[in-house]
Amino acid sequence: MQILTTAAGLQAYTEQARQAGQRVGLVPTMGALHAGHIQLVQAARAECNEVIATIFVNPTQFNNADDFRLYPRVPEADAALLAPAGCTALFVPSVEEIYPRPAVLLFDFGALEQVMEGAHRPGHFNGVATVVSKLFHLARPHRAYFGQKDWQQVAVVKQLVADLSFDLEIVACPTIREADGLAMSSRNRRLDAPARAVAPLLYQVLSAAAAQVQQGVAPAQVQADAFATLAREPGIIPEYVEIADAQTLQPLASYVPGRAVVLCLAAHLGGVRLIDNVVVGG
């Protein structure tokens, strides 16, 4: 596995691969890798000749300075996981390499970013779109792989690709969970023992809510029941529970059988913010 640290080095590497007729897969990450990330690398390896993983904790997508400061950083351990999974190159740039000057371009994803993460984390998706655009330009992948745990992010990136005519395919891979249902996340490393013990309740609440939606319970009632369940656990501070159209992400007033619906949740546990989602119908 080759280690690349400069934009020029990444461009040269992928240009050589393309000239040789190789298909290039890109797996953008912020590091602190877990089995969900490794699944993305393995999926890329099954479909591409070259698999480039990136590790970059992107400062422009954090609207909380402490969250950025405390984000787990374990580059040596990450590199040790990537090569056996089929990664052929790892791009680990500095902030100065990605942002030689402050970015001033602003993205507007309309209704897609006015709900859920976009509503609660102003500027978050502008930062995501900025860094993803840079990585797409530098790596010129044929396919880029993202996890469905970040459902809204995947929707935003797909819109970015469509609007800017990037010549690549976005591949979304299923959420990988711990044995107790907790969605794997780099932020899970920051959970203390009490918070980790109650964290599985997030998925339990989503699963119960999904069952209610499929039974025809009104979304407003489903939300109320979910919040009531979360309120019984003092260690959890819920931020939102949304029942939305899986494509547009707009809240639903009622459920139409056969329509794909995404149920999304964000909550704080012991000072750590976690998100999760489940999809029903479609």
PDB file of C-alpha atoms in Angstrom:
ATOM      1  CA  MET A   1       0.000   0.000   0.000  1.00  0.00           C
ATOM      2  CA  GLN A   2       1.467   3.310  -1.066  1.00  0.00           C
ATOM      3  CA  ILE A   3       1.244   6.308   1.263  1.00  0.00           C
ATOM      4  CA  LEU A   4       0.494   9.647  -0.412  1.00  0.00           C
ATOM      5  CA  THR A   5       0.593  12.968   1.406  1.00  0.00           C
ATOM      6  CA  THR A   6       0.365  15.605  -1.329  1.00  0.00           C
ATOM      7  CA  ALA A   7      -2.337  16.569  -3.795  1.00  0.00           C
ATOM      8  CA  ALA A   8       0.180  16.340  -6.629  1.00  0.00           C
ATOM      9  CA  GLY A   9       1.162  12.849  -5.531  1.00  0.00           C
ATOM     10  CA  LEU A  10      -2.456  11.690  -5.490  1.00  0.00           C
ATOM     11  CA  GLN A  11      -3.106  13.177  -8.922  1.00  0.00           C
ATOM     12  CA  ALA A  12      -0.029  11.513 -10.387  1.00  0.00           C
ATOM     13  CA  TYR A  13      -0.909   8.160  -8.850  1.00  0.00           C
ATOM     14  CA  THR A  14      -4.463   8.071 -10.173  1.00  0.00           C
ATOM     15  CA  GLU A  15      -3.498   9.485 -13.562  1.00  0.00           C
ATOM     16  CA  GLN A  16      -1.008   6.670 -13.998  1.00  0.00           C
ATOM     17  CA  ALA A  17      -3.658   4.136 -12.999  1.00  0.00           C
ATOM     18  CA  ARG A  18      -6.169   5.544 -15.466  1.00  0.00           C
ATOM     19  CA  GLN A  19      -3.645   5.573 -18.299  1.00  0.00           C
ATOM     20  CA  ALA A  20      -2.996   1.910 -17.568  1.00  0.00           C
ATOM     21  CA  GLY A  21      -6.705   1.190 -17.929  1.00  0.00           C
ATOM     22  CA  GLN A  22      -7.262   0.597 -14.220  1.00  0.00           C
ATOM     23  CA  ARG A  23     -10.570   1.315 -12.511  1.00  0.00           C
ATOM     24  CA  VAL A  24     -10.140   3.557  -9.490  1.00  0.00           C
ATOM     25  CA  GLY A  25     -12.242   3.327  -6.338  1.00  0.00           C
ATOM     26  CA  LEU A  26     -12.180   6.031  -3.664  1.00  0.00           C
ATOM     27  CA  VAL A  27     -13.075   5.579   0.019  1.00  0.00           C
ATOM     28  CA  PRO A  28     -13.100   8.971   1.789  1.00  0.00           C
ATOM     29  CA  THR A  29     -12.817   8.714   5.594  1.00  0.00           C
ATOM     30  CA  MET A  30     -11.837  10.798   8.592  1.00  0.00           C
ATOM     31  CA  GLY A  31      -9.927   7.898  10.109  1.00  0.00           C
ATOM     32  CA  ALA A  32     -10.431   6.029  13.399  1.00  0.00           C
ATOM     33  CA  LEU A  33     -11.476   3.169  11.161  1.00  0.00           C
ATOM     34  CA  HIS A  34     -13.868   0.375  12.081  1.00  0.00           C
ATOM     35  CA  ALA A  35     -15.505  -2.573  10.323  1.00  0.00           C
ATOM     36  CA  GLY A  36     -17.876  -0.256   8.462  1.00  0.00           C
ATOM     37  CA  HIS A  37     -14.953   1.487   6.789  1.00  0.00           C
ATOM     38  CA  ILE A  38     -13.296  -1.826   6.006  1.00  0.00           C
ATOM     39  CA  GLN A  39     -16.503  -2.973   4.323  1.00  0.00           C
ATOM     40  CA  LEU A  40     -16.258   0.065   2.034  1.00  0.00           C
ATOM     41  CA  VAL A  41     -12.664  -0.795   1.135  1.00  0.00           C
ATOM     42  CA  GLN A  42     -13.573  -4.413   0.459  1.00  0.00           C
ATOM     43  CA  ALA A  43     -16.521  -3.372  -1.707  1.00  0.00           C
ATOM     44  CA  ALA A  44     -14.225  -1.084  -3.677  1.00  0.00           C
ATOM     45  CA  ARG A  45     -11.651  -3.825  -4.061  1.00  0.00           C
ATOM     46  CA  ALA A  46     -14.273  -6.190  -5.472  1.00  0.00           C
ATOM     47  CA  GLU A  47     -15.123  -3.689  -8.213  1.00  0.00           C
ATOM     48  CA  CYS A  48     -11.936  -1.712  -8.840  1.00  0.00           C
ATOM     49  CA  ASN A  49      -8.265  -2.361  -9.595  1.00  0.00           C
ATOM     50  CA  GLU A  50      -6.985   0.533  -7.508  1.00  0.00           C
ATOM     51  CA  VAL A  51      -8.532   1.355  -4.123  1.00  0.00           C
ATOM     52  CA  ILE A  52      -7.570   4.692  -2.600  1.00  0.00           C
ATOM     53  CA  ALA A  53      -8.605   5.422   0.961  1.00  0.00           C
ATOM     54  CA  THR A  54      -8.301   8.935   2.326  1.00  0.00           C
ATOM     55  CA  ILE A  55      -7.888   9.926   5.964  1.00  0.00           C
ATOM     56  CA  PHE A  56      -8.537  13.593   6.600  1.00  0.00           C
ATOM     57  CA  VAL A  57     -10.319  15.119   9.576  1.00  0.00           C
ATOM     58  CA  ASN A  58     -11.925  17.957   7.650  1.00  0.00           C
ATOM     59  CA  PRO A  59     -12.132  21.110   9.786  1.00  0.00           C
ATOM     60  CA  THR A  60     -14.675  22.855   7.556  1.00  0.00           C
ATOM     61  CA  GLN A  61     -17.448  20.347   8.285  1.00  0.00           C
ATOM     62  CA  PHE A  62     -17.276  20.751  12.065  1.00  0.00           C
ATOM     63  CA  ASN A  63     -19.426  23.449  13.626  1.00  0.00           C
ATOM     64  CA  ASN A  64     -18.248  22.468  17.098  1.00  0.00           C
ATOM     65  CA  ALA A  65     -14.592  23.200  17.853  1.00  0.00           C
ATOM     66  CA  ASP A  66     -14.456  20.635  20.664  1.00  0.00           C
ATOM     67  CA  ASP A  67     -15.865  17.921  18.398  1.00  0.00           C
ATOM     68  CA  PHE A  68     -13.087  18.620  15.892  1.00  0.00           C
ATOM     69  CA  ARG A  69     -10.422  18.711  18.587  1.00  0.00           C
ATOM     70  CA  LEU A  70     -11.577  15.475  20.215  1.00  0.00           C
ATOM     71  CA  TYR A  71     -12.220  13.522  17.017  1.00  0.00           C
ATOM     72  CA  PRO A  72     -10.207  10.259  17.311  1.00  0.00           C
ATOM     73  CA  ARG A  73      -6.946  10.225  15.368  1.00  0.00           C
ATOM     74  CA  VAL A  74      -5.051   6.898  15.126  1.00  0.00           C
ATOM     75  CA  PRO A  75      -3.326   6.973  11.708  1.00  0.00           C
ATOM     76  CA  GLU A  76      -0.876   4.123  12.343  1.00  0.00           C
ATOM     77  CA  ALA A  77      -3.626   1.746  13.460  1.00  0.00           C
ATOM     78  CA  ASP A  78      -5.761   2.815  10.498  1.00  0.00           C
ATOM     79  CA  ALA A  79      -2.989   2.090   8.010  1.00  0.00           C
ATOM     80  CA  ALA A  80      -2.510  -1.367   9.516  1.00  0.00           C
ATOM     81  CA  LEU A  81      -6.176  -2.170   8.840  1.00  0.00           C
ATOM     82  CA  LEU A  82      -6.321  -0.877   5.285  1.00  0.00           C
ATOM     83  CA  ALA A  83      -3.680  -2.895   3.444  1.00  0.00           C
ATOM     84  CA  PRO A  84      -5.107  -6.343   4.338  1.00  0.00           C
ATOM     85  CA  ALA A  85      -8.544  -5.143   3.223  1.00  0.00           C
ATOM     86  CA  GLY A  86      -7.289  -4.446  -0.284  1.00  0.00           C
ATOM     87  CA  CYS A  87      -6.384  -0.770  -0.142  1.00  0.00           C
ATOM     88  CA  THR A  88      -3.650   0.006  -2.654  1.00  0.00           C
ATOM     89  CA  ALA A  89      -2.995   3.631  -1.708  1.00  0.00           C
ATOM     90  CA  LEU A  90      -3.656   5.803   1.322  1.00  0.00           C
ATOM     91  CA  PHE A  91      -3.945   9.578   1.028  1.00  0.00           C
ATOM     92  CA  VAL A  92      -3.191  11.359   4.322  1.00  0.00           C
ATOM     93  CA  PRO A  93      -2.855  15.076   3.595  1.00  0.00           C
ATOM     94  CA  SER A  94      -2.336  17.934   6.013  1.00  0.00           C
ATOM     95  CA  VAL A  95      -4.950  20.658   6.389  1.00  0.00           C
ATOM     96  CA  GLU A  96      -2.604  23.013   4.512  1.00  0.00           C
ATOM     97  CA  GLU A  97      -2.406  20.561   1.605  1.00  0.00           C
ATOM     98  CA  ILE A  98      -6.184  20.453   1.208  1.00  0.00           C
ATOM     99  CA  TYR A  99      -6.768  24.109   2.031  1.00  0.00           C
ATOM    100  CA  PRO A 100      -3.729  26.109   0.876  1.00  0.00           C
ATOM    101  CA  ARG A 101      -6.023  29.098   1.243  1.00  0.00           C
ATOM    102  CA  PRO A 102      -9.422  29.423   2.966  1.00  0.00           C
ATOM    103  CA  ALA A 103     -12.300  28.111   0.856  1.00  0.00           C
ATOM    104  CA  VAL A 104     -14.868  30.781   0.027  1.00  0.00           C
ATOM    105  CA  LEU A 105     -17.166  28.849  -2.323  1.00  0.00           C
ATOM    106  CA  LEU A 106     -20.588  28.155  -0.787  1.00  0.00           C
ATOM    107  CA  PHE A 107     -22.813  25.218  -1.691  1.00  0.00           C
ATOM    108  CA  ASP A 108     -26.580  25.297  -1.343  1.00  0.00           C
ATOM    109  CA  PHE A 109     -28.376  21.949  -1.448  1.00  0.00           C
ATOM    110  CA  GLY A 110     -31.817  23.451  -0.911  1.00  0.00           C
ATOM    111  CA  ALA A 111     -34.354  21.308   0.881  1.00  0.00           C
ATOM    112  CA  LEU A 112     -31.871  18.416   1.234  1.00  0.00           C
ATOM    113  CA  GLU A 113     -29.830  20.319   3.799  1.00  0.00           C
ATOM    114  CA  GLN A 114     -32.602  22.219   5.559  1.00  0.00           C
ATOM    115  CA  VAL A 115     -33.561  19.215   7.676  1.00  0.00           C
ATOM    116  CA  MET A 116     -31.908  16.953  10.229  1.00  0.00           C
ATOM    117  CA  GLU A 117     -28.110  17.320  10.136  1.00  0.00           C
ATOM    118  CA  GLY A 118     -28.279  20.436   7.999  1.00  0.00           C
ATOM    119  CA  ALA A 119     -30.712  22.114  10.380  1.00  0.00           C
ATOM    120  CA  HIS A 120     -28.751  21.193  13.504  1.00  0.00           C
ATOM    121  CA  ARG A 121     -25.234  21.663  12.139  1.00  0.00           C
ATOM    122  CA  PRO A 122     -25.169  24.881  10.068  1.00  0.00           C
ATOM    123  CA  GLY A 123     -22.434  24.816   7.438  1.00  0.00           C
ATOM    124  CA  HIS A 124     -21.776  21.102   7.885  1.00  0.00           C
ATOM    125  CA  PHE A 125     -22.738  20.040   4.383  1.00  0.00           C
ATOM    126  CA  ASN A 126     -20.935  22.983   2.820  1.00  0.00           C
ATOM    127  CA  GLY A 127     -17.768  21.623   4.432  1.00  0.00           C
ATOM    128  CA  VAL A 128     -18.561  18.082   3.292  1.00  0.00           C
ATOM    129  CA  ALA A 129     -19.219  19.199  -0.272  1.00  0.00           C
ATOM    130  CA  THR A 130     -16.039  21.264  -0.370  1.00  0.00           C
ATOM    131  CA  VAL A 131     -13.706  18.495   0.720  1.00  0.00           C
ATOM    132  CA  VAL A 132     -15.477  15.789  -1.294  1.00  0.00           C
ATOM    133  CA  SER A 133     -15.275  17.963  -4.422  1.00  0.00           C
ATOM    134  CA  LYS A 134     -11.552  18.410  -3.868  1.00  0.00           C
ATOM    135  CA  LEU A 135     -11.033  14.665  -3.410  1.00  0.00           C
ATOM    136  CA  PHE A 136     -13.067  13.862  -6.516  1.00  0.00           C
ATOM    137  CA  HIS A 137     -11.028  16.344  -8.580  1.00  0.00           C
ATOM    138  CA  LEU A 138      -7.714  15.062  -7.266  1.00  0.00           C
ATOM    139  CA  ALA A 139      -8.407  11.320  -7.379  1.00  0.00           C
ATOM    140  CA  ARG A 140     -10.751  11.203 -10.405  1.00  0.00           C
ATOM    141  CA  PRO A 141     -12.259   7.905  -9.224  1.00  0.00           C
ATOM    142  CA  HIS A 142     -14.647   5.793 -11.261  1.00  0.00           C
ATOM    143  CA  ARG A 143     -16.542   4.982  -8.076  1.00  0.00           C
ATOM    144  CA  ALA A 144     -16.649   6.457  -4.577  1.00  0.00           C
ATOM    145  CA  TYR A 145     -17.891   4.506  -1.562  1.00  0.00           C
ATOM    146  CA  PHE A 146     -19.865   5.845   1.399  1.00  0.00           C
ATOM    147  CA  GLY A 147     -21.721   4.269   4.317  1.00  0.00           C
ATOM    148  CA  GLN A 148     -25.492   4.472   4.631  1.00  0.00           C
ATOM    149  CA  LYS A 149     -25.227   5.379   8.321  1.00  0.00           C
ATOM    150  CA  ASP A 150     -24.707   8.911   7.024  1.00  0.00           C
ATOM    151  CA  TRP A 151     -27.868   8.716   4.890  1.00  0.00           C
ATOM    152  CA  GLN A 152     -28.279  12.462   4.458  1.00  0.00           C
ATOM    153  CA  GLN A 153     -24.614  12.889   3.570  1.00  0.00           C
ATOM    154  CA  VAL A 154     -24.949  10.271   0.831  1.00  0.00           C
ATOM    155  CA  ALA A 155     -27.983  12.128  -0.558  1.00  0.00           C
ATOM    156  CA  VAL A 156     -26.050  15.410  -0.563  1.00  0.00           C
ATOM    157  CA  VAL A 157     -23.010  13.845  -2.256  1.00  0.00           C
ATOM    158  CA  LYS A 158     -25.207  12.268  -4.930  1.00  0.00           C
ATOM    159  CA  GLN A 159     -26.743  15.695  -5.580  1.00  0.00           C
ATOM    160  CA  LEU A 160     -23.248  17.205  -5.763  1.00  0.00           C
ATOM    161  CA  VAL A 161     -22.170  14.612  -8.329  1.00  0.00           C
ATOM    162  CA  ALA A 162     -25.292  15.190 -10.433  1.00  0.00           C
ATOM    163  CA  ASP A 163     -25.156  18.990 -10.315  1.00  0.00           C
ATOM    164  CA  LEU A 164     -21.429  19.281 -11.060  1.00  0.00           C
ATOM    165  CA  SER A 165     -21.395  16.405 -13.592  1.00  0.00           C
ATOM    166  CA  PHE A 166     -18.645  14.446 -11.885  1.00  0.00           C
ATOM    167  CA  ASP A 167     -17.881  11.398 -14.023  1.00  0.00           C
ATOM    168  CA  LEU A 168     -18.205   8.829 -11.256  1.00  0.00           C
ATOM    169  CA  GLU A 169     -20.679   6.575  -9.489  1.00  0.00           C
ATOM    170  CA  ILE A 170     -21.566   6.861  -5.810  1.00  0.00           C
ATOM    171  CA  VAL A 171     -21.857   3.476  -4.107  1.00  0.00           C
ATOM    172  CA  ALA A 172     -23.677   3.389  -0.749  1.00  0.00           C
ATOM    173  CA  CYS A 173     -22.956   0.399   1.501  1.00  0.00           C
ATOM    174  CA  PRO A 174     -25.168  -0.835   4.365  1.00  0.00           C
ATOM    175  CA  THR A 175     -24.608   0.268   7.940  1.00  0.00           C
ATOM    176  CA  ILE A 176     -22.468  -2.140   9.955  1.00  0.00           C
ATOM    177  CA  ARG A 177     -23.560  -2.668  13.569  1.00  0.00           C
ATOM    178  CA  GLU A 178     -22.134  -4.001  16.781  1.00  0.00           C
ATOM    179  CA  ALA A 179     -23.665  -7.213  18.164  1.00  0.00           C
ATOM    180  CA  ASP A 180     -26.024  -5.127  20.328  1.00  0.00           C
ATOM    181  CA  GLY A 181     -27.238  -3.056  17.376  1.00  0.00           C
ATOM    182  CA  LEU A 182     -25.207   0.122  17.871  1.00  0.00           C
ATOM    183  CA  ALA A 183     -24.180   1.533  14.510  1.00  0.00           C
ATOM    184  CA  MET A 184     -20.410   1.491  14.158  1.00  0.00           C
ATOM    185  CA  SER A 185     -18.949   4.979  14.291  1.00  0.00           C
ATOM    186  CA  SER A 186     -15.544   6.487  14.925  1.00  0.00           C
ATOM    187  CA  ARG A 187     -17.155   8.552  17.665  1.00  0.00           C
ATOM    188  CA  ASN A 188     -18.072   5.373  19.572  1.00  0.00           C
ATOM    189  CA  ARG A 189     -14.462   5.353  20.797  1.00  0.00           C
ATOM    190  CA  ARG A 190     -15.276   8.431  22.884  1.00  0.00           C
ATOM    191  CA  LEU A 191     -18.174   6.806  24.764  1.00  0.00           C
ATOM    192  CA  ASP A 192     -17.465   6.076  28.405  1.00  0.00           C
ATOM    193  CA  ALA A 193     -18.798   2.853  29.929  1.00  0.00           C
ATOM    194  CA  PRO A 194     -22.174   4.243  31.114  1.00  0.00           C
ATOM    195  CA  ALA A 195     -22.852   5.913  27.754  1.00  0.00           C
ATOM    196  CA  ARG A 196     -21.822   2.809  25.818  1.00  0.00           C
ATOM    197  CA  ALA A 197     -24.177   0.705  27.945  1.00  0.00           C
ATOM    198  CA  VAL A 198     -27.240   2.746  26.944  1.00  0.00           C
ATOM    199  CA  ALA A 199     -26.186   3.498  23.356  1.00  0.00           C
ATOM    200  CA  PRO A 200     -27.951   0.437  21.852  1.00  0.00           C
ATOM    201  CA  LEU A 201     -31.265   2.059  22.812  1.00  0.00           C
ATOM    202  CA  LEU A 202     -30.909   4.353  19.788  1.00  0.00           C
ATOM    203  CA  TYR A 203     -31.229   1.465  17.349  1.00  0.00           C
ATOM    204  CA  GLN A 204     -33.936  -0.151  19.451  1.00  0.00           C
ATOM    205  CA  VAL A 205     -35.982   3.047  19.264  1.00  0.00           C
ATOM    206  CA  LEU A 206     -35.472   3.283  15.503  1.00  0.00           C
ATOM    207  CA  SER A 207     -36.441  -0.356  15.012  1.00  0.00           C
ATOM    208  CA  ALA A 208     -39.622   0.081  17.057  1.00  0.00           C
ATOM    209  CA  ALA A 209     -40.439   3.261  15.141  1.00  0.00           C
ATOM    210  CA  ALA A 210     -39.931   1.470  11.819  1.00  0.00           C
ATOM    211  CA  ALA A 211     -42.357  -1.249  12.886  1.00  0.00           C
ATOM    212  CA  GLN A 212     -44.928   1.397  13.810  1.00  0.00           C
ATOM    213  CA  VAL A 213     -44.550   3.109  10.429  1.00  0.00           C
ATOM    214  CA  GLN A 214     -45.113  -0.176   8.634  1.00  0.00           C
ATOM    215  CA  GLN A 215     -48.222  -0.741  10.752  1.00  0.00           C
ATOM    216  CA  GLY A 216     -49.631   2.571   9.576  1.00  0.00           C
ATOM    217  CA  VAL A 217     -49.127   4.609  12.749  1.00  0.00           C
ATOM    218  CA  ALA A 218     -49.023   8.336  11.962  1.00  0.00           C
ATOM    219  CA  PRO A 219     -45.458   9.730  11.820  1.00  0.00           C
ATOM    220  CA  ALA A 220     -46.271  12.361  14.462  1.00  0.00           C
ATOM    221  CA  GLN A 221     -47.262   9.609  16.897  1.00  0.00           C
ATOM    222  CA  VAL A 222     -44.203   7.569  15.998  1.00  0.00           C
ATOM    223  CA  GLN A 223     -42.012  10.566  16.790  1.00  0.00           C
ATOM    224  CA  ALA A 224     -43.780  11.196  20.076  1.00  0.00           C
ATOM    225  CA  ASP A 225     -43.374   7.583  21.151  1.00  0.00           C
ATOM    226  CA  ALA A 226     -39.695   7.594  20.208  1.00  0.00           C
ATOM    227  CA  PHE A 227     -39.007  10.747  22.207  1.00  0.00           C
ATOM    228  CA  ALA A 228     -40.932   9.326  25.156  1.00  0.00           C
ATOM    229  CA  THR A 229     -38.800   6.182  25.148  1.00  0.00           C
ATOM    230  CA  LEU A 230     -35.574   8.159  24.912  1.00  0.00           C
ATOM    231  CA  ALA A 231     -36.711  10.470  27.723  1.00  0.00           C
ATOM    232  CA  ARG A 232     -36.851   7.506  30.094  1.00  0.00           C
ATOM    233  CA  GLU A 233     -33.083   7.141  29.795  1.00  0.00           C
ATOM    234  CA  PRO A 234     -31.438  10.124  31.552  1.00  0.00           C
ATOM    235  CA  GLY A 235     -28.100   9.429  29.890  1.00  0.00           C
ATOM    236  CA  ILE A 236     -29.499  10.232  26.444  1.00  0.00           C
ATOM    237  CA  ILE A 237     -30.283  13.748  25.210  1.00  0.00           C
ATOM    238  CA  PRO A 238     -32.208  13.369  21.923  1.00  0.00           C
ATOM    239  CA  GLU A 239     -31.729  16.004  19.241  1.00  0.00           C
ATOM    240  CA  TYR A 240     -34.145  14.840  16.571  1.00  0.00           C
ATOM    241  CA  VAL A 241     -36.195  11.893  15.385  1.00  0.00           C
ATOM    242  CA  GLU A 242     -37.444  12.286  11.817  1.00  0.00           C
ATOM    243  CA  ILE A 243     -39.617  10.171   9.538  1.00  0.00           C
ATOM    244  CA  ALA A 244     -38.892  11.319   5.998  1.00  0.00           C
ATOM    245  CA  ASP A 245     -39.063  10.393   2.342  1.00  0.00           C
ATOM    246  CA  ALA A 246     -35.919   8.359   1.694  1.00  0.00           C
ATOM    247  CA  GLN A 247     -35.086  10.314  -1.471  1.00  0.00           C
ATOM    248  CA  THR A 248     -36.084  13.907  -0.727  1.00  0.00           C
ATOM    249  CA  LEU A 249     -35.531  13.702   3.057  1.00  0.00           C
ATOM    250  CA  GLN A 250     -38.644  15.791   3.581  1.00  0.00           C
ATOM    251  CA  PRO A 251     -40.773  14.938   6.653  1.00  0.00           C
ATOM    252  CA  LEU A 252     -43.838  12.789   6.018  1.00  0.00           C
ATOM    253  CA  ALA A 253     -47.279  13.443   7.441  1.00  0.00           C
ATOM    254  CA  SER A 254     -48.424   9.935   6.566  1.00  0.00           C
ATOM    255  CA  TYR A 255     -46.982   6.699   5.257  1.00  0.00           C
ATOM    256  CA  VAL A 256     -47.844   5.307   1.833  1.00  0.00           C
ATOM    257  CA  PRO A 257     -47.167   1.543   1.591  1.00  0.00           C
ATOM    258  CA  GLY A 258     -44.382   0.760  -0.836  1.00  0.00           C
ATOM    259  CA  ARG A 259     -42.782   4.167  -0.448  1.00  0.00           C
ATOM    260  CA  ALA A 260     -39.205   4.161   0.845  1.00  0.00           C
ATOM    261  CA  VAL A 261     -39.048   5.931   4.187  1.00  0.00           C
ATOM    262  CA  VAL A 262     -35.952   6.754   6.228  1.00  0.00           C
ATOM    263  CA  LEU A 263     -36.164   7.121   9.996  1.00  0.00           C
ATOM    264  CA  CYS A 264     -33.277   9.217  11.297  1.00  0.00           C
ATOM    265  CA  LEU A 265     -32.160   9.970  14.823  1.00  0.00           C
ATOM    266  CA  ALA A 266     -29.489  12.078  16.501  1.00  0.00           C
ATOM    267  CA  ALA A 267     -28.724  12.126  20.200  1.00  0.00           C
ATOM    268  CA  HIS A 268     -26.027  13.034  22.710  1.00  0.00           C
ATOM    269  CA  LEU A 269     -24.620  10.434  25.113  1.00  0.00           C
ATOM    270  CA  GLY A 270     -21.988  11.435  27.626  1.00  0.00           C
ATOM    271  CA  GLY A 271     -20.980  14.438  25.542  1.00  0.00           C
ATOM    272  CA  VAL A 272     -20.752  12.417  22.311  1.00  0.00           C
ATOM    273  CA  ARG A 273     -23.168  13.047  19.448  1.00  0.00           C
ATOM    274  CA  LEU A 274     -24.317   9.944  17.552  1.00  0.00           C
ATOM    275  CA  ILE A 275     -26.587   9.502  14.544  1.00  0.00           C
ATOM    276  CA  ASP A 276     -28.329   6.458  13.093  1.00  0.00           C
ATOM    277  CA  ASN A 277     -31.091   5.560  10.642  1.00  0.00           C
ATOM    278  CA  VAL A 278     -33.173   2.697   9.304  1.00  0.00           C
ATOM    279  CA  VAL A 279     -35.037   2.464   6.005  1.00  0.00           C
ATOM    280  CA  VAL A 280     -38.406   0.803   5.410  1.00  0.00           C
ATOM    281  CA  GLY A 281     -40.534   0.273   2.328  1.00  0.00           C
ATOM    282  CA  GLY A 282     -39.553   0.937  -1.238  1.00  0.00           C
TER     283      GLY A 282
END
